[in-house]
PDB file of C-alpha atoms in Angstrom:
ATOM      1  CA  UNK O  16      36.705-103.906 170.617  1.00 56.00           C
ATOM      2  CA  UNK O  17      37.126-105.812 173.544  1.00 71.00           C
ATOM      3  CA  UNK O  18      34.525-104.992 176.362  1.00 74.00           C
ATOM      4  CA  UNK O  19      35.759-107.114 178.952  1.00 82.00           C
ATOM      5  CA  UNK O  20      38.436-107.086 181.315  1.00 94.00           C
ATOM      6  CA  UNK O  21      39.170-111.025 182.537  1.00 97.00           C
ATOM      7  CA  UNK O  22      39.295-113.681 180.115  1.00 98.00           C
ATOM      8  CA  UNK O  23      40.455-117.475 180.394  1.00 98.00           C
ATOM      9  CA  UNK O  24      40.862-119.114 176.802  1.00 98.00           C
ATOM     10  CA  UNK O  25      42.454-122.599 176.364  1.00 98.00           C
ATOM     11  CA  UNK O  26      44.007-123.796 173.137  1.00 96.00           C
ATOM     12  CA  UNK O  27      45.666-120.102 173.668  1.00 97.00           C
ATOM     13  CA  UNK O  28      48.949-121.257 172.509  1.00 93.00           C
ATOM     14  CA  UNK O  29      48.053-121.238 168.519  1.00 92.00           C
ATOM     15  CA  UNK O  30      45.770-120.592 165.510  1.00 93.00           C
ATOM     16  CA  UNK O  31      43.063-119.311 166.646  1.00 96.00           C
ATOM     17  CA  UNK O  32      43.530-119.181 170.361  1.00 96.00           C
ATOM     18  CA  UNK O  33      46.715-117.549 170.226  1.00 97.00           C
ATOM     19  CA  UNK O  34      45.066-114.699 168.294  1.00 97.00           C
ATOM     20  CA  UNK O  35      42.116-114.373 170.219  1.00 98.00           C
ATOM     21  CA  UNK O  36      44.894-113.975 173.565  1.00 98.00           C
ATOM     22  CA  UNK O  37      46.636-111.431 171.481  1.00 98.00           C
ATOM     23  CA  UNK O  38      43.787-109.277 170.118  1.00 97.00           C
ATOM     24  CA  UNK O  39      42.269-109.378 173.947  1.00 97.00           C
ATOM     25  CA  UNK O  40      46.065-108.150 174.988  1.00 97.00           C
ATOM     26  CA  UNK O  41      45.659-104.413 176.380  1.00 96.00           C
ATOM     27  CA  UNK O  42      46.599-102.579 179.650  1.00 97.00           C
ATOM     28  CA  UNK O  43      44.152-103.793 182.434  1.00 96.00           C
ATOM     29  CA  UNK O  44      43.429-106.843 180.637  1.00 97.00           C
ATOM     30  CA  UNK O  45      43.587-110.041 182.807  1.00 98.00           C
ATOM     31  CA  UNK O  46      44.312-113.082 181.022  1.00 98.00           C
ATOM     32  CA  UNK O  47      44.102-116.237 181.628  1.00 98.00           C
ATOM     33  CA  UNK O  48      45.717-119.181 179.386  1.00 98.00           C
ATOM     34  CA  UNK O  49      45.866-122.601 178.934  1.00 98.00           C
ATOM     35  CA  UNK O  50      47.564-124.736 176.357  1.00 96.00           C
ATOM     36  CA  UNK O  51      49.069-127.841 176.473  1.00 93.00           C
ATOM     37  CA  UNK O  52      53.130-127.126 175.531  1.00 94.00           C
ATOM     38  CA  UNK O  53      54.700-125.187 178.395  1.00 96.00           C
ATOM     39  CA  UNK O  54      56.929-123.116 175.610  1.00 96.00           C
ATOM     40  CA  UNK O  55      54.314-122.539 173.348  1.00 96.00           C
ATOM     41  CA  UNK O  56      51.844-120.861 176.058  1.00 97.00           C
ATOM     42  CA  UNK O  57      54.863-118.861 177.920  1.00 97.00           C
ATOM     43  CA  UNK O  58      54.977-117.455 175.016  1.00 98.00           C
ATOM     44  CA  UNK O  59      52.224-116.180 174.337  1.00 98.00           C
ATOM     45  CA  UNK O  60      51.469-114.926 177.809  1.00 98.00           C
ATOM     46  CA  UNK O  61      54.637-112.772 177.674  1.00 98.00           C
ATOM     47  CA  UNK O  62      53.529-111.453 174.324  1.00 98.00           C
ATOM     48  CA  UNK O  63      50.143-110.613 176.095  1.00 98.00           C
ATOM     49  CA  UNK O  64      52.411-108.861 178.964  1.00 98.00           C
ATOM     50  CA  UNK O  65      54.286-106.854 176.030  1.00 98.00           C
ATOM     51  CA  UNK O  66      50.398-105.276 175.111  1.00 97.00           C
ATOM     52  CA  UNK O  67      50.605-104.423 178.858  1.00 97.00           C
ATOM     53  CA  UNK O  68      47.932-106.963 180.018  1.00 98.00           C
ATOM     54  CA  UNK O  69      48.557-109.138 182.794  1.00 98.00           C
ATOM     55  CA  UNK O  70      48.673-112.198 181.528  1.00 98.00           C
ATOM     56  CA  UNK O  71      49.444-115.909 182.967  1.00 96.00           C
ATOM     57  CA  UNK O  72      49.708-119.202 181.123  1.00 97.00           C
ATOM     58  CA  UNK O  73      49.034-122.594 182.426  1.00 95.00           C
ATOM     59  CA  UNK O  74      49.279-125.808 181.217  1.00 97.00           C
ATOM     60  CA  UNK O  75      45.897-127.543 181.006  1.00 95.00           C
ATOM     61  CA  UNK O  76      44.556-130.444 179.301  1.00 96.00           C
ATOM     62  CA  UNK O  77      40.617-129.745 179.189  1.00 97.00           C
ATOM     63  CA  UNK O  78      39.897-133.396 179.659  1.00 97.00           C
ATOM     64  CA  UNK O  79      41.181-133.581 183.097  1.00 97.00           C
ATOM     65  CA  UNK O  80      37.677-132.121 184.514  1.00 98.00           C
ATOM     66  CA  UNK O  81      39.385-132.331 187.706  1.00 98.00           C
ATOM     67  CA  UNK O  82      42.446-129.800 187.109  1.00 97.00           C
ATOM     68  CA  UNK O  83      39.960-127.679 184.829  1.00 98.00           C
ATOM     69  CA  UNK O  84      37.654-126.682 187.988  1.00 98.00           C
ATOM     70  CA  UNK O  85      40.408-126.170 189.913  1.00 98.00           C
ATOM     71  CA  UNK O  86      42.104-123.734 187.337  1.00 98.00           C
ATOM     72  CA  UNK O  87      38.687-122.100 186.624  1.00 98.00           C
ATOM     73  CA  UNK O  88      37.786-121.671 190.153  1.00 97.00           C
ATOM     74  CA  UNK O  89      41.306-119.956 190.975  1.00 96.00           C
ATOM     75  CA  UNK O  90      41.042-117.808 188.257  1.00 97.00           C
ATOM     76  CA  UNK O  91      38.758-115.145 190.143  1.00 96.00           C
ATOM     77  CA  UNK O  92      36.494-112.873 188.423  1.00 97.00           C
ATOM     78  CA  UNK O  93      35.895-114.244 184.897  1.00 98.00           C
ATOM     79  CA  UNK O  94      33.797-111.779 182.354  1.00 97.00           C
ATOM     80  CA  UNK O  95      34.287-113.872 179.117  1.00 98.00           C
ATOM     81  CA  UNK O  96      35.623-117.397 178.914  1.00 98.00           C
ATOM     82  CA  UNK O  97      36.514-118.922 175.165  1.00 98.00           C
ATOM     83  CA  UNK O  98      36.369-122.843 175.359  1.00 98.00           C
ATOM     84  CA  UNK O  99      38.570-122.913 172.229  1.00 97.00           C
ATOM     85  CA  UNK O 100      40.843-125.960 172.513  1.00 96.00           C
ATOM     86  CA  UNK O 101      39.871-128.586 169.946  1.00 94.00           C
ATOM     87  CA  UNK O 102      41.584-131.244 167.582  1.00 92.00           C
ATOM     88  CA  UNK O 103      40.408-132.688 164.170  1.00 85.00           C
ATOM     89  CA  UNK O 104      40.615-135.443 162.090  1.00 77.00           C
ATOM     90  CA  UNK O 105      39.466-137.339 159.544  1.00 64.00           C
ATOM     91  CA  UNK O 106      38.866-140.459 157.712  1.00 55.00           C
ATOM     92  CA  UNK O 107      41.896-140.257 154.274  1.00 57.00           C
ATOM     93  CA  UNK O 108      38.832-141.473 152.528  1.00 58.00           C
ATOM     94  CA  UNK O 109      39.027-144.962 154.629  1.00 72.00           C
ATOM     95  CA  UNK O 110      36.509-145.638 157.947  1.00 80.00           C
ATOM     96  CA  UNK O 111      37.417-143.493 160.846  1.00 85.00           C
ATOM     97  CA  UNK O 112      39.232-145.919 163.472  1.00 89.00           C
ATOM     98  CA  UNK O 113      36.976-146.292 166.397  1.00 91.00           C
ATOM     99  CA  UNK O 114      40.113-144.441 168.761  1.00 91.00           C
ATOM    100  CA  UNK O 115      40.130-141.272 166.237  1.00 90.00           C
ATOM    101  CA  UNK O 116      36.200-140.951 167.278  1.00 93.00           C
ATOM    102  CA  UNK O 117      36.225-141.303 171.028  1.00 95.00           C
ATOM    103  CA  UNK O 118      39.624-139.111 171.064  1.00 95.00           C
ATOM    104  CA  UNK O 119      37.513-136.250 169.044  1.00 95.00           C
ATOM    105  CA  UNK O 120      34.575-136.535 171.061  1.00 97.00           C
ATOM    106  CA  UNK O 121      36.746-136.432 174.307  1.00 97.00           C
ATOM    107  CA  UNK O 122      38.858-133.458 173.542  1.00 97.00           C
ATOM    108  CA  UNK O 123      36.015-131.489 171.489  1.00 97.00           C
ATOM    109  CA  UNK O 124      32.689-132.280 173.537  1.00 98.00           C
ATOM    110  CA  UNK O 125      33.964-133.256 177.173  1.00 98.00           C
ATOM    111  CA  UNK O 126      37.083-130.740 177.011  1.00 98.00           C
ATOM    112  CA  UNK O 127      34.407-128.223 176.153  1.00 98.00           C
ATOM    113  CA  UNK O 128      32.150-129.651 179.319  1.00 98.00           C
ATOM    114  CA  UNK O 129      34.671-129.301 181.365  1.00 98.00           C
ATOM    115  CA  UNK O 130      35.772-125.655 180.605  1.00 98.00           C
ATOM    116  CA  UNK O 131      32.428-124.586 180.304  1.00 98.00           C
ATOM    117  CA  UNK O 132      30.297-126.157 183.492  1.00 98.00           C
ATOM    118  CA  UNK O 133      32.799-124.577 186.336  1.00 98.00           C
ATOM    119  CA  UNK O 134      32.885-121.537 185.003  1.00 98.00           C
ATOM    120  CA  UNK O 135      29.404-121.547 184.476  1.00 98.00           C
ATOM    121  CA  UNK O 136      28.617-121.842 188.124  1.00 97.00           C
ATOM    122  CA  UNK O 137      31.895-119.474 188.968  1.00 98.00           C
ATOM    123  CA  UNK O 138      29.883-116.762 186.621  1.00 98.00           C
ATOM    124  CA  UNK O 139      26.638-117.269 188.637  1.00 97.00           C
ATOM    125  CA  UNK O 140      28.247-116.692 191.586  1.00 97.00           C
ATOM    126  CA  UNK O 141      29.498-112.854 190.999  1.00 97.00           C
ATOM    127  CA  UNK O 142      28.529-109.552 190.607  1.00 96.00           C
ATOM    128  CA  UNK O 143      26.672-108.335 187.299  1.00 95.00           C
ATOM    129  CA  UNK O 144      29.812-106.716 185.188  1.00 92.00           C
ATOM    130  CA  UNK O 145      28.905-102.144 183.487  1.00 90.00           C
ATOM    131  CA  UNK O 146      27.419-104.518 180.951  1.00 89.00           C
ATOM    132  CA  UNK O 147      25.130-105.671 183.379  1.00 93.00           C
ATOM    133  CA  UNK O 148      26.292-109.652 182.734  1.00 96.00           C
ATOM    134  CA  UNK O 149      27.430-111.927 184.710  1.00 97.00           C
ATOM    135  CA  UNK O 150      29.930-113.088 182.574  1.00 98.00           C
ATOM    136  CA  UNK O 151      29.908-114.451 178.883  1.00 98.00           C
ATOM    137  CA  UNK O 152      30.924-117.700 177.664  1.00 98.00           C
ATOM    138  CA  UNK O 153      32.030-118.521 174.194  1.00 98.00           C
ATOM    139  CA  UNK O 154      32.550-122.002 172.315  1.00 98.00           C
ATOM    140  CA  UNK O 155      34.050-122.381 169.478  1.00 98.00           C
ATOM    141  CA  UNK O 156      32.657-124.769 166.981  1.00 97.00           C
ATOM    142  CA  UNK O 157      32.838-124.767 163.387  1.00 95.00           C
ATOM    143  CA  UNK O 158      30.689-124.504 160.294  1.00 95.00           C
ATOM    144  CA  UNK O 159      30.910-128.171 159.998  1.00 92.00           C
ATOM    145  CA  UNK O 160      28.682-128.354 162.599  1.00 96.00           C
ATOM    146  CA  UNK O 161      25.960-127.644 159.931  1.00 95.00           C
ATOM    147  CA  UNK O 162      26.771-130.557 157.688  1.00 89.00           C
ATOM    148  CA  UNK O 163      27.786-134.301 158.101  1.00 84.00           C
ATOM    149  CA  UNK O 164      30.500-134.686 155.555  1.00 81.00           C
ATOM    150  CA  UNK O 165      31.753-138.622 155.572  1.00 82.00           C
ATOM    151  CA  UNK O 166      35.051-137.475 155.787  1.00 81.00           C
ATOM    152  CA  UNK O 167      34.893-136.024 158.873  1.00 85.00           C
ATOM    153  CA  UNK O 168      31.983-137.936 160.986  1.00 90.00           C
ATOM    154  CA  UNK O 169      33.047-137.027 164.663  1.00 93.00           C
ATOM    155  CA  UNK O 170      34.890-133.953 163.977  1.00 93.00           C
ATOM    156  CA  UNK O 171      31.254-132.531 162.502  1.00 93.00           C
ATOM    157  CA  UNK O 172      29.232-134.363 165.128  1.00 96.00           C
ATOM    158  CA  UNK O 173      31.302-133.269 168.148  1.00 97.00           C
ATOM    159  CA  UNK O 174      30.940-129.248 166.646  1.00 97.00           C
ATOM    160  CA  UNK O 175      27.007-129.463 165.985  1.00 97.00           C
ATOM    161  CA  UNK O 176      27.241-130.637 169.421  1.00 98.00           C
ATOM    162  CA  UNK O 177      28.705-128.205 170.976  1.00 98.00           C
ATOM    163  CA  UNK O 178      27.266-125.803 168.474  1.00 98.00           C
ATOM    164  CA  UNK O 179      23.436-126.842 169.422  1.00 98.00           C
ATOM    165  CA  UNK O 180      24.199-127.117 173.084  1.00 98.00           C
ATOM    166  CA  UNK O 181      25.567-123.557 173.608  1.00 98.00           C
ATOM    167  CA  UNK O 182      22.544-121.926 171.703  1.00 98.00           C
ATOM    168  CA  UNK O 183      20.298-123.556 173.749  1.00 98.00           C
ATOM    169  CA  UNK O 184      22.189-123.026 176.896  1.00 98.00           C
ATOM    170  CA  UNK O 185      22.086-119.015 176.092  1.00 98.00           C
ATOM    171  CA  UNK O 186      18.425-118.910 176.497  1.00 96.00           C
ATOM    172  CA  UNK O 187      18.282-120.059 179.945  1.00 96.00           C
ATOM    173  CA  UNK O 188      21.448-118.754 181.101  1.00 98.00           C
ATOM    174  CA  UNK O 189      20.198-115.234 180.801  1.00 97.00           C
ATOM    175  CA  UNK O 190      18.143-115.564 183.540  1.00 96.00           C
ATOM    176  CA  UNK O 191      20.907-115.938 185.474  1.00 97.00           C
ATOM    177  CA  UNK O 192      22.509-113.076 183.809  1.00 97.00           C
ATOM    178  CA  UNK O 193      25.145-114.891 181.489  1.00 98.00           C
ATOM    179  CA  UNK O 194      25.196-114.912 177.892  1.00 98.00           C
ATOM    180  CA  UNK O 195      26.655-117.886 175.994  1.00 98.00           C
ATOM    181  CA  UNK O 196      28.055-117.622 172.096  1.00 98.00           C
ATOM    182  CA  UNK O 197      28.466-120.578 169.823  1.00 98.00           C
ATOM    183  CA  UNK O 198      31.244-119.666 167.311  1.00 98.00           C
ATOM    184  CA  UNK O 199      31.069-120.861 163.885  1.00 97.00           C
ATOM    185  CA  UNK O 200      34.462-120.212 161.909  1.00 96.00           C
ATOM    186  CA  UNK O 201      35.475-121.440 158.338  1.00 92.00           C
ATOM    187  CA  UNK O 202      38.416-122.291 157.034  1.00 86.00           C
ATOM    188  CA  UNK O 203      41.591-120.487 159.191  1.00 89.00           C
ATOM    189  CA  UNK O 204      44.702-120.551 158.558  1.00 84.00           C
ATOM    190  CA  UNK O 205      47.026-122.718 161.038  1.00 73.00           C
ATOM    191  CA  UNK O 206      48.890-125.930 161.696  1.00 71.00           C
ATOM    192  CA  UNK O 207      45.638-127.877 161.756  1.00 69.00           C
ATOM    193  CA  UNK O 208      44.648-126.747 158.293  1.00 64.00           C
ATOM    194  CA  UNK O 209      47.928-126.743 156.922  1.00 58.00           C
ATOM    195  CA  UNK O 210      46.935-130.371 156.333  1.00 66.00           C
ATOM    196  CA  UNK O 211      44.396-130.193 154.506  1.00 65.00           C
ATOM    197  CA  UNK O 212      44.836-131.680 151.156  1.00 63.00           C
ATOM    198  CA  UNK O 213      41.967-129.998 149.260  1.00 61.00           C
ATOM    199  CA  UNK O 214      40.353-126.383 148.401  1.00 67.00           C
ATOM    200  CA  UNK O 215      39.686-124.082 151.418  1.00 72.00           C
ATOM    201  CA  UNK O 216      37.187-121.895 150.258  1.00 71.00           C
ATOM    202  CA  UNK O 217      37.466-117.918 151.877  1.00 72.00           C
ATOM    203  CA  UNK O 218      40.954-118.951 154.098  1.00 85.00           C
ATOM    204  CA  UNK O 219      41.405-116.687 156.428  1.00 91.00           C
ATOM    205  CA  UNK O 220      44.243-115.396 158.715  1.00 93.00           C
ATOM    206  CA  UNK O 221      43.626-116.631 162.464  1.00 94.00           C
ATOM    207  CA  UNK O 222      44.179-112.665 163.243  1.00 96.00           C
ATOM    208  CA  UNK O 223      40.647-112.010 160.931  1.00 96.00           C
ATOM    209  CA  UNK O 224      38.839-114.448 162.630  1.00 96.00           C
ATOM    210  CA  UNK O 225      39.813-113.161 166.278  1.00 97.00           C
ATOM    211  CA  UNK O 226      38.523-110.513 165.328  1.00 97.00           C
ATOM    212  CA  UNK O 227      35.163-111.402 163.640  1.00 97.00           C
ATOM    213  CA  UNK O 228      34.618-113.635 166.898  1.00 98.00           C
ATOM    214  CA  UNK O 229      35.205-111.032 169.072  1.00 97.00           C
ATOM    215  CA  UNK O 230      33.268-108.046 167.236  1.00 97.00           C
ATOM    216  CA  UNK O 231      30.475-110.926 167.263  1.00 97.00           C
ATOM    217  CA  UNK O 232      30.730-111.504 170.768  1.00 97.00           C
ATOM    218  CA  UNK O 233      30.247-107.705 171.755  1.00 96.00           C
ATOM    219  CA  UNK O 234      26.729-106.984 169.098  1.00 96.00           C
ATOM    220  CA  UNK O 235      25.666-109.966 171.755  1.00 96.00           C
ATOM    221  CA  UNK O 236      24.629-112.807 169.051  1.00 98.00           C
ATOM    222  CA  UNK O 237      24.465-115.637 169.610  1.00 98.00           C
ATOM    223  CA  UNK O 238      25.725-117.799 166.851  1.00 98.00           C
ATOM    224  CA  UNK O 239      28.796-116.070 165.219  1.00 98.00           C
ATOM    225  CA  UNK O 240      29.509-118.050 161.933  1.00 97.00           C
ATOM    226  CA  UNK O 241      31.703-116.412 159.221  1.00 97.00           C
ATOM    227  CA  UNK O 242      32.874-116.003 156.718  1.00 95.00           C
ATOM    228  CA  UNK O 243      28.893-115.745 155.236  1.00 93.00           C
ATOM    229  CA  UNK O 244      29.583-117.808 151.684  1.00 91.00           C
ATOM    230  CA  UNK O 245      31.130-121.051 153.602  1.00 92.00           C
ATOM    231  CA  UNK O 246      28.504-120.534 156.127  1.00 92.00           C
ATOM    232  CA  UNK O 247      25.466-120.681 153.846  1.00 92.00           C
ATOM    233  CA  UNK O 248      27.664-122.777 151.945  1.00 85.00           C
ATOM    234  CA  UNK O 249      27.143-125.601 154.769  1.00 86.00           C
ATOM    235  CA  UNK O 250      23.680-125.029 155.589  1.00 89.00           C
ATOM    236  CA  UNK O 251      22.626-125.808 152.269  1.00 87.00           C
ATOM    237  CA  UNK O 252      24.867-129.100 151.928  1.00 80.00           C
ATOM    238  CA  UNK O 253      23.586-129.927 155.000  1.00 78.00           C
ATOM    239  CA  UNK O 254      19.981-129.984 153.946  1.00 80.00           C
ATOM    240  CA  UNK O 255      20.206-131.842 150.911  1.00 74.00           C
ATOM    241  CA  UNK O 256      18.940-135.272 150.815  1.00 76.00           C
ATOM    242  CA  UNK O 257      21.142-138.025 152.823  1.00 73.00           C
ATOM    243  CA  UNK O 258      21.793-140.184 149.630  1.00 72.00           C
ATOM    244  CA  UNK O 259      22.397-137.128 147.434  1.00 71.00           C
ATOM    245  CA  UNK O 260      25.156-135.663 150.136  1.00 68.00           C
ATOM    246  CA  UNK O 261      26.776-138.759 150.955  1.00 70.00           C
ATOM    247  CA  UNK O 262      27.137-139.210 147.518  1.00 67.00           C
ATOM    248  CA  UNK O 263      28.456-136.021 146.676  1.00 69.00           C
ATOM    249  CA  UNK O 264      31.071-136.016 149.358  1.00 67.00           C
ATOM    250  CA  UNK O 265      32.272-139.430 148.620  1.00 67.00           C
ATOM    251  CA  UNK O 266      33.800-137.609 145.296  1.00 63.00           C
ATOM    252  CA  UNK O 267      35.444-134.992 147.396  1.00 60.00           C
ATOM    253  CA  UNK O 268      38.481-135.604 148.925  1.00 60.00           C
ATOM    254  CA  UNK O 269      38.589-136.289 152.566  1.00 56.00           C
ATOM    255  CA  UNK O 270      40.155-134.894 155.522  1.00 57.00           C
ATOM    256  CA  UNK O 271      43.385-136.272 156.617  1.00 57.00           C
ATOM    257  CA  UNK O 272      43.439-139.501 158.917  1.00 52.00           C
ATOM    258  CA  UNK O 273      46.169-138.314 161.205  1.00 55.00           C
ATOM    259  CA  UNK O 274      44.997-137.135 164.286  1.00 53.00           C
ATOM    260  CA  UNK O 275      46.038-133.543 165.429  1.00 57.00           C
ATOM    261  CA  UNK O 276      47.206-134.242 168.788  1.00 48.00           C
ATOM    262  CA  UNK O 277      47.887-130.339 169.158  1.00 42.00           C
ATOM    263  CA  UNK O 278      44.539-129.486 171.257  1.00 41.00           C
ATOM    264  CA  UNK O 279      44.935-125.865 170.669  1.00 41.00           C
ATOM    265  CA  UNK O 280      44.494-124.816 166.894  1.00 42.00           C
ATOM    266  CA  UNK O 281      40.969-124.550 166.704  1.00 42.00           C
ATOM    267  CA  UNK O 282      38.862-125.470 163.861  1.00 45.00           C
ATOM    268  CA  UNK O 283      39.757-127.263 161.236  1.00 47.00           C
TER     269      UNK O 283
END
């Protein structure tokens, strides 16, 4: 159930994005949404309208910190904000290209900077919600954030990145009356997967993981990661010995090379 009653989410125009807009969809609802294809995100904000929220889409690319704050700090009152927009890549087995890296790092760490600073200090600056908050802020990172698979070097760095720094940020931002939530999905199903040329343990429908993020979001915790096996799954690859991974995920086969250039399916 969805508690509050003013949301911005970018990457709203698909996977996971698009369902978290939809799910949030409900008379009184205000939504605000950013995505990066003008057809794609009218879209979506009309099917928002048709659940009889109020809903408005705007084209945004989250690493223009500029035209963020300025889209964040028209918004008005904000009670939950999803930095969601993210893209993923790679290696095809080969050495990630040193543009693949700084593109992933700018899109998934400084995109997530940018949405998640301004409204920050937009949050801090109103009245305590009936929940009592200030507002909530969720980021959505990934369970690769809990293991450094070769095949995906800064798509996994750039996630336990954003992954660490939201958990830590929660702590302190309570005293300031905001909570923040680091999100944690598996595999989902979109365009960005789609790609992926090997097993996707526990798949899930972008529409099931809306929904696990958002039930998450309203018990309050802090670090929503689902589904549990892929989860658990990660932590334990994750602490294995360095040689012993490295050498078990050089048998696997690796993510794609290509870059999604999309910026709005979430993880990957």
């Amino acid at each position: 159930m969805v508690t509050q009653r003013h949301i911005l989410i970018t990457g709203a125009s698909a996977g996971l994005g698009r369902a978290l807009a939809l799910a949030a969809a409900a008379p009184g609802a205000v939504l605000h949404l950013s995505g990066r294809d003008a057809g794609r995100i009218g879209a979506v904000a009309e099917a928002c309208r048709a659940r009889g929220a109020t809903a408005q889409g705007q084209v945004a690319d989250v690493r223009d910190a500029a035209a963020m704050a300025a889209w964040i700090a028209g918004a008005g009152r904000l009670d939950l904000v999803v930095a969601n927009a993210g893209i993923s890549a790679g290696t095809g087995g080969a050495v990630e290209p040193a543009a693949t890296a700084r593109a992933v790092f700018e899109t998934n760490v400084t995109g997530v900077l940018n949405t998640v600073l301004p409204a920050l200090e937009a949050m801090a600056a109103q009245a305590p919600g009936p929940d009592g908050l200030r507002g909530r802020v969720a980021v959505v990172a990934s369970v690769a954030a809990f293991v450094a698979a070769p095949g995906a070097p800064a798509y996994c760095a750039s996630k336990a990145a954003v992954q660490r720094w939201a958990e830590a940020l929660d702590a302190t931002e309570r005293r300031r009356g905001i909570r923040l939530h680091a999100v944690c999905p598996g595999y989902i199903r979109t365009a960005m997967t789609a790609r992926n040329d090997f097993p996707m343990p526990f798949l899930m429908d972008a529409e099931e993981a809306a929904r696990r993020t958002l039930a998450g979001i309203a018990a309050g915790r802090t670090r929503i990661a689902y589904p549990w096996p892929v989860y658990w799954g990660a932590r334990l690859a994750g602490a294995l010995p360095l040689g012993l991974r490295a050498a078990l995920f050089n048998r696997l086969p690796a993510k794609a090379a290509q870059l999604d250039e999309a910026r709005e399916q979430g993880p990957g």
